[in-house]
CSV table of C-alpha atoms in Angstrom, one decimal:
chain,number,residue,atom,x,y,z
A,1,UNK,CA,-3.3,-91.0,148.9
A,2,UNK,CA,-6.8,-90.1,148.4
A,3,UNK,CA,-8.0,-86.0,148.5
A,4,UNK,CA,-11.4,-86.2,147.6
A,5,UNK,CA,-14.3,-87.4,149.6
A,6,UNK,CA,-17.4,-87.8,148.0
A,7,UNK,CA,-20.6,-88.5,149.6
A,8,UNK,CA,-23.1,-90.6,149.9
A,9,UNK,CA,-21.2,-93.8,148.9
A,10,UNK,CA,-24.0,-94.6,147.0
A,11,UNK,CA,-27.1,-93.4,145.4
A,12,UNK,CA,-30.1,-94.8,144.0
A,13,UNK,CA,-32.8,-92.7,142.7
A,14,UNK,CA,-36.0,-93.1,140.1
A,15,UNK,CA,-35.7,-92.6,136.4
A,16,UNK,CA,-36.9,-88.9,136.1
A,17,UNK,CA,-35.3,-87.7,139.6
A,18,UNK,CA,-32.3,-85.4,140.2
A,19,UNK,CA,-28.9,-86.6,141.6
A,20,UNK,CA,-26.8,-84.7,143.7
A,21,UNK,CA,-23.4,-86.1,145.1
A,22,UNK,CA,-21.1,-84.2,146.7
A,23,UNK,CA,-17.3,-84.1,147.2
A,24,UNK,CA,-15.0,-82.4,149.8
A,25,UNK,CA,-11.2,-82.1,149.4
A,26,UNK,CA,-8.5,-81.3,152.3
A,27,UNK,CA,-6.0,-78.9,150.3
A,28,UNK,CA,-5.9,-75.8,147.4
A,29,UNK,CA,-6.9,-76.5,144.2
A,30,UNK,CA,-6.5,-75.3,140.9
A,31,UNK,CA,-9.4,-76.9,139.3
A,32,UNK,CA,-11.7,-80.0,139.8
A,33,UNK,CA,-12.9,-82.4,137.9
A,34,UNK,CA,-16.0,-84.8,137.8
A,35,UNK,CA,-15.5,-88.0,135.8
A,36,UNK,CA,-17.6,-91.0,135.2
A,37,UNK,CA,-17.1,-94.7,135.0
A,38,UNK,CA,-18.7,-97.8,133.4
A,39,UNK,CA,-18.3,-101.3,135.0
A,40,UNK,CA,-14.8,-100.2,136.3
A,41,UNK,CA,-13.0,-99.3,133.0
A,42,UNK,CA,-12.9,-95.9,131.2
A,43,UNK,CA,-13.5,-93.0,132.7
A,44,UNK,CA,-15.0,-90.2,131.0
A,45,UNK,CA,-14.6,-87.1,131.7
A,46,UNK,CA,-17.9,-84.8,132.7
A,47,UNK,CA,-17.1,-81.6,133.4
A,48,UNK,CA,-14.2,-79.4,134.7
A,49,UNK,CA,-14.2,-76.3,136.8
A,50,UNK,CA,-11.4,-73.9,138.0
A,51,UNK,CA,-10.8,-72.1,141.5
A,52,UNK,CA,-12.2,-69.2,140.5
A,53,UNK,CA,-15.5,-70.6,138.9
A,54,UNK,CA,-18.4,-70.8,141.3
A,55,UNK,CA,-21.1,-72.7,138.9
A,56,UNK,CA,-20.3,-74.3,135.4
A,57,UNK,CA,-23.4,-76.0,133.6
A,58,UNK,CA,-23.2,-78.9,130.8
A,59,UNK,CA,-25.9,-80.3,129.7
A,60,UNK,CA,-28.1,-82.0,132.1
A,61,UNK,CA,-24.8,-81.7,134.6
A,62,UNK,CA,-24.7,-78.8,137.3
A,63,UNK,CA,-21.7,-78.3,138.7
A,64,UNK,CA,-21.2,-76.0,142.1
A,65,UNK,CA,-17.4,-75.3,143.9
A,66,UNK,CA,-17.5,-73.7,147.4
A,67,UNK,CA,-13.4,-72.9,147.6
A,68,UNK,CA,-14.4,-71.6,151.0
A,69,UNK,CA,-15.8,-74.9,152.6
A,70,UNK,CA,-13.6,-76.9,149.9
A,71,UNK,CA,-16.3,-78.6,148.3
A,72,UNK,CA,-18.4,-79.3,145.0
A,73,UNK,CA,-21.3,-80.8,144.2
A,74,UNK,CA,-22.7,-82.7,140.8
A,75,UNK,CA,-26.4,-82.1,139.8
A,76,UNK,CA,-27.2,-84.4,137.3
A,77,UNK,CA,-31.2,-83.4,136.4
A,78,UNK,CA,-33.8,-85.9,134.8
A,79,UNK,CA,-31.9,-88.5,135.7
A,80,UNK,CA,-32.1,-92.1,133.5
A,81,UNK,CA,-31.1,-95.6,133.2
A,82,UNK,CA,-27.7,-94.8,131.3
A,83,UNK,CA,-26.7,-92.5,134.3
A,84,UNK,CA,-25.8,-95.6,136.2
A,85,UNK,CA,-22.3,-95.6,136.8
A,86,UNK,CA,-19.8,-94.5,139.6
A,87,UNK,CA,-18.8,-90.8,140.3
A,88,UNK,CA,-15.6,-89.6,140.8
A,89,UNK,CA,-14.5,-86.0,141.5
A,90,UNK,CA,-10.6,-85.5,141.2
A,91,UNK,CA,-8.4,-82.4,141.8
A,92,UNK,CA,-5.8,-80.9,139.9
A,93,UNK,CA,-2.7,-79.7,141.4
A,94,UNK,CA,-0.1,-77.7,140.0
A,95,UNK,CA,1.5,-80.0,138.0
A,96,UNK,CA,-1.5,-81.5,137.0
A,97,UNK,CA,-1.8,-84.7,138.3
A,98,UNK,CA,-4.9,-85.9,139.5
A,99,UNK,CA,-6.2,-87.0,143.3
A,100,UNK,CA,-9.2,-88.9,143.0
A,101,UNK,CA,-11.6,-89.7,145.5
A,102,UNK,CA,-13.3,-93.5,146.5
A,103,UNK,CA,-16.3,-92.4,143.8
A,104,UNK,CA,-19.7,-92.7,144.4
A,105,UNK,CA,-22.3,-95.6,143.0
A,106,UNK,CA,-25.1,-94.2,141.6
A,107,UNK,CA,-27.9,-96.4,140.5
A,108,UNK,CA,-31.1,-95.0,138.5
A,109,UNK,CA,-33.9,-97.3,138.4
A,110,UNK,CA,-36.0,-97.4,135.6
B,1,UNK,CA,-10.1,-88.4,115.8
B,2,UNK,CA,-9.1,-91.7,118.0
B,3,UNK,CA,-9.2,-91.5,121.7
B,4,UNK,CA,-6.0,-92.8,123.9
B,5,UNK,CA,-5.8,-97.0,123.6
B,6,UNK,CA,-4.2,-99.4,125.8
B,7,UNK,CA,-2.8,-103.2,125.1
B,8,UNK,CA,-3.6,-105.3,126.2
B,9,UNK,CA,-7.0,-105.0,127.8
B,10,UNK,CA,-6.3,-108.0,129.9
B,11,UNK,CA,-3.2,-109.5,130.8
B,12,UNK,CA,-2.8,-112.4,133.5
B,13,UNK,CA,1.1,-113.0,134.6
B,14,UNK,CA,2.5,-115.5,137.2
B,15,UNK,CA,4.1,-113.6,140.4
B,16,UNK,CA,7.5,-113.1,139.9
B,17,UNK,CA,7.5,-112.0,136.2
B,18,UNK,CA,7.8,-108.8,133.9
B,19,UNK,CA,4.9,-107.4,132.1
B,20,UNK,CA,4.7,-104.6,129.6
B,21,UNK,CA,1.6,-102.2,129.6
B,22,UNK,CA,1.4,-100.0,126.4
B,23,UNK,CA,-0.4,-96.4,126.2
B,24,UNK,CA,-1.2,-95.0,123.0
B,25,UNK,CA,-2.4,-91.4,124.0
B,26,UNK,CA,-4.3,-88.9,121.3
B,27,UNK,CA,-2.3,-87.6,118.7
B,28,UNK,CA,-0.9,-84.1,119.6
B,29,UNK,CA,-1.1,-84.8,122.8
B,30,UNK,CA,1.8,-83.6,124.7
B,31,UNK,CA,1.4,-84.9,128.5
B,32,UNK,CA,0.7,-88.5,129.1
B,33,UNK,CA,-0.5,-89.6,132.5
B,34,UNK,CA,-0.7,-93.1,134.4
B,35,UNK,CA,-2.6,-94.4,137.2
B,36,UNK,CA,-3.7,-97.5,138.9
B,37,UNK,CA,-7.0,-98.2,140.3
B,38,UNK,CA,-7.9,-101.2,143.1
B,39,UNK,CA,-11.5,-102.7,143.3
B,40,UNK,CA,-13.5,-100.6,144.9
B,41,UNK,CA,-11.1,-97.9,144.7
B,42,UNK,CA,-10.7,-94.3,142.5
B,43,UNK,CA,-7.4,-93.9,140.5
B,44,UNK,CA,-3.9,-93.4,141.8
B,45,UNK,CA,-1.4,-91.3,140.1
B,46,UNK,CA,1.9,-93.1,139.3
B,47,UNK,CA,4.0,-90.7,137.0
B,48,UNK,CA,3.4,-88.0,134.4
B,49,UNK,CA,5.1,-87.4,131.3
B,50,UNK,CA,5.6,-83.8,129.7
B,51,UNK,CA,7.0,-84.8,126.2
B,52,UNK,CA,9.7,-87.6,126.6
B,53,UNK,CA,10.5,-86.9,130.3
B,54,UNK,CA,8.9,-87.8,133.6
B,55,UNK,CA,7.8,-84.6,135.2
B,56,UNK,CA,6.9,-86.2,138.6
B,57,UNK,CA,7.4,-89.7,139.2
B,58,UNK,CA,6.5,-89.8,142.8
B,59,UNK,CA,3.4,-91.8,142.5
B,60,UNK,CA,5.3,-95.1,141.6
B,61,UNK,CA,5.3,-97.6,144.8
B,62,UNK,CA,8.6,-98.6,144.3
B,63,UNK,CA,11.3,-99.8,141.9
B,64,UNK,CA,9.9,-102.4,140.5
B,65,UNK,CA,7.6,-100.5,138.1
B,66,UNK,CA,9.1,-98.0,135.5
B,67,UNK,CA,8.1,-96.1,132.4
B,68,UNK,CA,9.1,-94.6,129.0
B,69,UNK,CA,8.1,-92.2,126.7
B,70,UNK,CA,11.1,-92.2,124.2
B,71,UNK,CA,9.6,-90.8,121.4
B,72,UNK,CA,6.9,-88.1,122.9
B,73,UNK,CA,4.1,-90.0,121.8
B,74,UNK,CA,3.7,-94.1,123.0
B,75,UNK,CA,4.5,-95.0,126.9
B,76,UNK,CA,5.4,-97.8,128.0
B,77,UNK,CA,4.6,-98.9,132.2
B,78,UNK,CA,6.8,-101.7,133.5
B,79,UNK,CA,6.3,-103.8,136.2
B,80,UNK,CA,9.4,-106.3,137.5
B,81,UNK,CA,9.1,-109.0,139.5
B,82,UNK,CA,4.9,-108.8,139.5
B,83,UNK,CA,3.6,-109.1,142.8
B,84,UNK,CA,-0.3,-110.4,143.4
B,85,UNK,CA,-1.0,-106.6,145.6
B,86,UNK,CA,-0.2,-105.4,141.5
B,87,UNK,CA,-2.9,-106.6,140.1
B,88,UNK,CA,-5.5,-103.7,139.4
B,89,UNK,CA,-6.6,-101.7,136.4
B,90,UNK,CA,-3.7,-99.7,135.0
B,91,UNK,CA,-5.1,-96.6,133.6
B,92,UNK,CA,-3.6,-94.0,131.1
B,93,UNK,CA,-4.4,-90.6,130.6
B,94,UNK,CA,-3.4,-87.9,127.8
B,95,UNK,CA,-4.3,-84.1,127.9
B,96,UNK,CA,-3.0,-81.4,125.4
B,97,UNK,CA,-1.4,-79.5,127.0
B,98,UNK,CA,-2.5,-76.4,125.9
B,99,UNK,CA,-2.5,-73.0,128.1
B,100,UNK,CA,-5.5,-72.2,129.2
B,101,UNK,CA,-5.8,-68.3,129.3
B,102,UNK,CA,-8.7,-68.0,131.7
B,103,UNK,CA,-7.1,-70.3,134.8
B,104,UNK,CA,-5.2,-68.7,137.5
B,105,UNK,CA,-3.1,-71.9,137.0
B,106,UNK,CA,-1.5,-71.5,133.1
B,107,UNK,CA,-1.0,-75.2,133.3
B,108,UNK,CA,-4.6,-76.5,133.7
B,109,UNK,CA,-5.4,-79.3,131.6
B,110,UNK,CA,-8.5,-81.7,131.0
B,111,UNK,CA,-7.0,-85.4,130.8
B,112,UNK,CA,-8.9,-88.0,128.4
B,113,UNK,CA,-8.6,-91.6,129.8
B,114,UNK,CA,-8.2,-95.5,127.9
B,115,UNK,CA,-10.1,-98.3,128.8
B,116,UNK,CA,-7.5,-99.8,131.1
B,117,UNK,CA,-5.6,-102.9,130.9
B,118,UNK,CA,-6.8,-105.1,133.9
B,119,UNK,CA,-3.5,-107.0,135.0
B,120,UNK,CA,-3.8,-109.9,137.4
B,121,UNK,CA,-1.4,-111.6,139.2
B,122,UNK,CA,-1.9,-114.8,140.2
C-alpha cells in the first residue's frame, strides 16, 4: 500500500520558475524523504528530513514538514530543463522501510 | 566509491519460469532493501535485510518470490513460476546503517537506490 499522496499529479512550469509539490501521508513518521527519478529507473535521493525538523534546505531544494497536518512540501527554486523528472516523497517507518507515494511529473520547459 | 548495481538491467522470461535478480549494494553497507515499482506507479517495499537476515519480509506478495543475503553483502530476489502481473522494475536499495544521533528514531537511515532491472514477462 501506498502512504504518500503527492499533489498535483503533474507540473509543468517555465525554465527560471519555482516548483512546489506537495505530499500528505495518513500515519506517524520518523522521517521523510524526497527522491527523484529519470525515465522510470534510478531514483536519487534529494533530501531527507526527520519528525522533529520543520525546514531543511539543499541547494536549490526547500523542504517544509507540517507533522501537525501530516504534510511536506518540495521547493525546487530557478527551476531548469534537467529538473524534469518525477517526484516522489517516501516515509520512513520504524524499521526503515520506505512507503512511497504515486510521484509527481514535473516538466520544466525551456 | 561505487554506488549499489543490479544485473541484469533487463531481463525478459516466459510465464511459468524462474529468474534470478542480483543486488550489489555499497560496500559497508549493512541494510539492503528491495522494492518493485509498476508503470505509472512509486516503489513497493518487498523485504529488508539487516546483515544476512530478513528483518521484515512482509512486503513479498506471495511465495513465489524469495531472497538471500548469505554473505552480508550481495542479495539475491527470486521469483518462481513468473507470472506476466510480475513484470515491473525491481529496485534495490542499500543504506549504512549508521545511528543517527540527532533522530528521535536511532534507526533512521537515508537508502541509496540501483538502476533497476526491468523484468518482463511475456
Amino acid at each position: 500500500s501506498q502512504q504518500g499522496e503527492e499533489d498535483p499529479q503533474a507540473l509543468s512550469i517555465q525554465e527560471g520558475e519555482n516548483a512546489t509539490m506537495n505530499c500528505s501521508y495518513k500515519t506517524s513518521i520518523n522521517n521523510l524523504q524526497w527522491y527523484r527519478q529519470n525515465s522510470g529507473r534510478g531514483l536519487v535521493h534529494l533530501i531527507l528530513i526527520r519528525s522533529n525538523e520543520r525546514e531543511k534546505h539543499s541547494g536549490r531544494l526547500r523542504v517544509t514538514l507540517d507533522t501537525s497536518k501530516k504534510s511536506s512540501s518540495l521547493l525546487i527554486t530557478a527551476s531548469r530543463a534537467a529538473d524534469t523528472a518525477s517526484y516522489f516523497c517516501a516515509t520512513g517507518g520504524a524499521n526503515s522501510k520506505l512507503t512511497f507515494g504515486k510521484g509527481i511529473t514535473l516538466s520544466v520547459r525551456p | 566509491g561505487a554506488g549499489v548495481s543490479q544485473t541484469p538491467s533487463n531481463k525478459v522470461t516466459e510465464k511459468g519460469k524462474y529468474v534470478e535478480l542480483r543486488c550489489d549494494p555499497i560496500s559497508g553497507h549493512t541494510a539492503l532493501y528491495w522494492y518493485r515499482q509498476s508503470l505509472g506507479q512509486g516503489p513497493e517495499f518487498l523485504i529488508y535485510f539487516q546483515g544476512t537476515g530478513a528483518a521484515d519480509d512482509s512486503g513479498l506478495p506471495n511465495d513465489r518470490f524469495f531472497a538471500v543475503r548469505p554473505e552480508g553483502s550481495v542479495s539475491t530476489l527470486k521469483i518462481q513460476r513468473t507470472e506476466r502481473g510480475d513484470s515491473a522494475v525491481y529496485l534495490c536499495a542499500s543504506s549504512s546503517g549508521v545511528e543517527e544521533r540527532t533522530a528521535i528514531d536511532p534507526l533512521t537511515y537515508e537508502q541509496y537506490f540501483g538502476p533497476g532491472t526491468r523484468l518482463t514477462v511475456t
